[in-house]
Amino acid sequence: MEYATRIKSQAQHRKRVALHLSSKSFYTKQFKDVEYLQQFGPVTHVEFSPVSPFYLAATSSTKIQIHDSFTKNSYRILSRAKEINYSGSFKKDGNLIVSGDDLGVINVSEVASRSVLRTLKGHTGATHATKFSSDGIHIFSASDDTTARYWDLASQSLIKTFHGHTDYIRCGCIVKENESLWITGSYDHSVKIWDLREPNCIRDFQHEAPVESVVSFSSGLMIITADKNNIKVWDVRQNRQMSTVVSHQKTVTGLALGSSEAYLFSCSLDKTIKIHNTNDFSIAGTIKCQNPLLSVAISPDQMLMAAGDTIGQMATCRNNIFFKSLLASENQEKIEAKKEKRTRIASNFDIVVQETKRLKLKNYELCLKRFEHRNTLDVVIATNNNIVIFGTIEELERRGGLHKALAGRDEASVAPLFEFVRNAFDTDFFVIKELNSFALALLDIYGSIAVHSPVLRIYMIEIKRKIKMRIKFQKKVLKIKGIIEMIYESQIQKNLAFAIINETINI
């Protein structure tokens, strides 16, 4: 009951904050401190996961780096591609990412495991636009080969190819409320709307320059495009241009709509991000960055904005009022929980880790973990547990640390090792190999010294005596083995002779 009440109060708090976001001056005042995150090359595409915790994917060079939108730390790096990646886009459940590359190959990767689950081949030019369909089981792609394609994800097969553009297709978007519609923008100065049920494009909007970016409202009744330094708004139903917004000094390279579609974000080579009110497309705010920008995105909870630039950095800007109010709400919950002397329920931004009992390491395991080979050997010899001792010796030998563990000892510290070897020759046969290896390494280092030491010489004599006894025992075992084999062979020959005689009599 408490948990349900808390979730309800958080939802009401978010609703109040969302209402506050509607003011025109909000974005200008609250998106302030710009922080830069280093990437692997020019950031050609940025996109947030549609579901909480709203991971941020930055496509640059041959990698897609995924950041936590709250801490901004790197969460995953998808690096299986060999060519330059483009347009890393999330599936609606946030579990998969689709991207294209310079050779026209489309890769579908899993965020959690970073493995490539599907590879789609068919394009003959670089694929700059890839999107999951609204139903999540198909993929749209657009390429420099002037075609757009519609793929089935499960069977990795091509369903339909769209022909109509005459130059590179560099951008595209889906219509959220209509899974049959797909919009592409090309360097042939046109934006085309495609319907899977129709053989040709159903709308063709002509521009004066190459089209760099296109976004659609969720209903699909209005789209926004960018060419040169112009932002154009189009009425799809009436097939006409509604308005042109000139707010940048240089080419507009990216467009993004907020989740409420109340604001439009645009980025440009003039190093600025402009925020437009979608009611009249007036400028509600400007954010200045250090470098020319290539892409822009806003998180679904409107708490973080990101933009990729040309030199391999991603500019991020926090929504201060939303962030501070949310933290204030979380702090209030902590205070209330402390007053009521109860355990605080994890917030949306907490990473919940299940409590597990950590195994306590033994002393010799701790020494081995710290690569203290000599201490490891001394501690494990003191346990008098031959199974543990020989297991540790084998691990030291595997690491190349056995000679390091034995070297540099005086008579007092080497005596327990000789004593261990002497006693170990009375153990079972299954550790003889490890014992021989250890004894040879010990004698190789201290054999010449042990001859002149009264204490070590006694151990040497005992070891020699036990080795002779072991050899004598081995000879007896081999002799008995030979007798048994002879008896066995003679019995086989005897049985064979009886079988031949019986067979002759029966004939």
Short mmCIF file of N, CA and C in Angstrom, two decimals, residues 30 60 132 187 278 301 323 425:
data_model
loop_
_atom_site.label_atom_id
_atom_site.label_comp_id
_atom_site.label_asym_id
_atom_site.label_seq_id
_atom_site.Cartn_x
_atom_site.Cartn_y
_atom_site.Cartn_z
N GLN A 30 16.25 27.29 -17.94
CA GLN A 30 16.63 26.08 -17.22
C GLN A 30 17.68 25.22 -17.88
N SER A 60 29.15 7.15 -33.22
CA SER A 60 30.35 7.84 -33.69
C SER A 60 31.38 6.81 -34.14
N PHE A 132 13.46 1.30 -36.32
CA PHE A 132 12.49 0.24 -36.08
C PHE A 132 11.10 0.76 -36.42
N TYR A 187 19.37 14.18 -50.74
CA TYR A 187 20.17 15.26 -51.33
C TYR A 187 19.66 15.66 -52.71
N THR A 278 6.30 24.99 -30.81
CA THR A 278 5.64 24.45 -32.00
C THR A 278 4.27 25.07 -32.27
N ASP A 301 11.67 12.09 -20.76
CA ASP A 301 11.23 12.76 -19.54
C ASP A 301 11.61 14.24 -19.52
N PHE A 323 15.27 18.57 -12.71
CA PHE A 323 16.22 17.78 -11.94
C PHE A 323 16.18 18.15 -10.46
N PHE A 425 55.83 -37.57 0.54
CA PHE A 425 56.09 -38.82 -0.20
C PHE A 425 55.31 -40.00 0.39
#
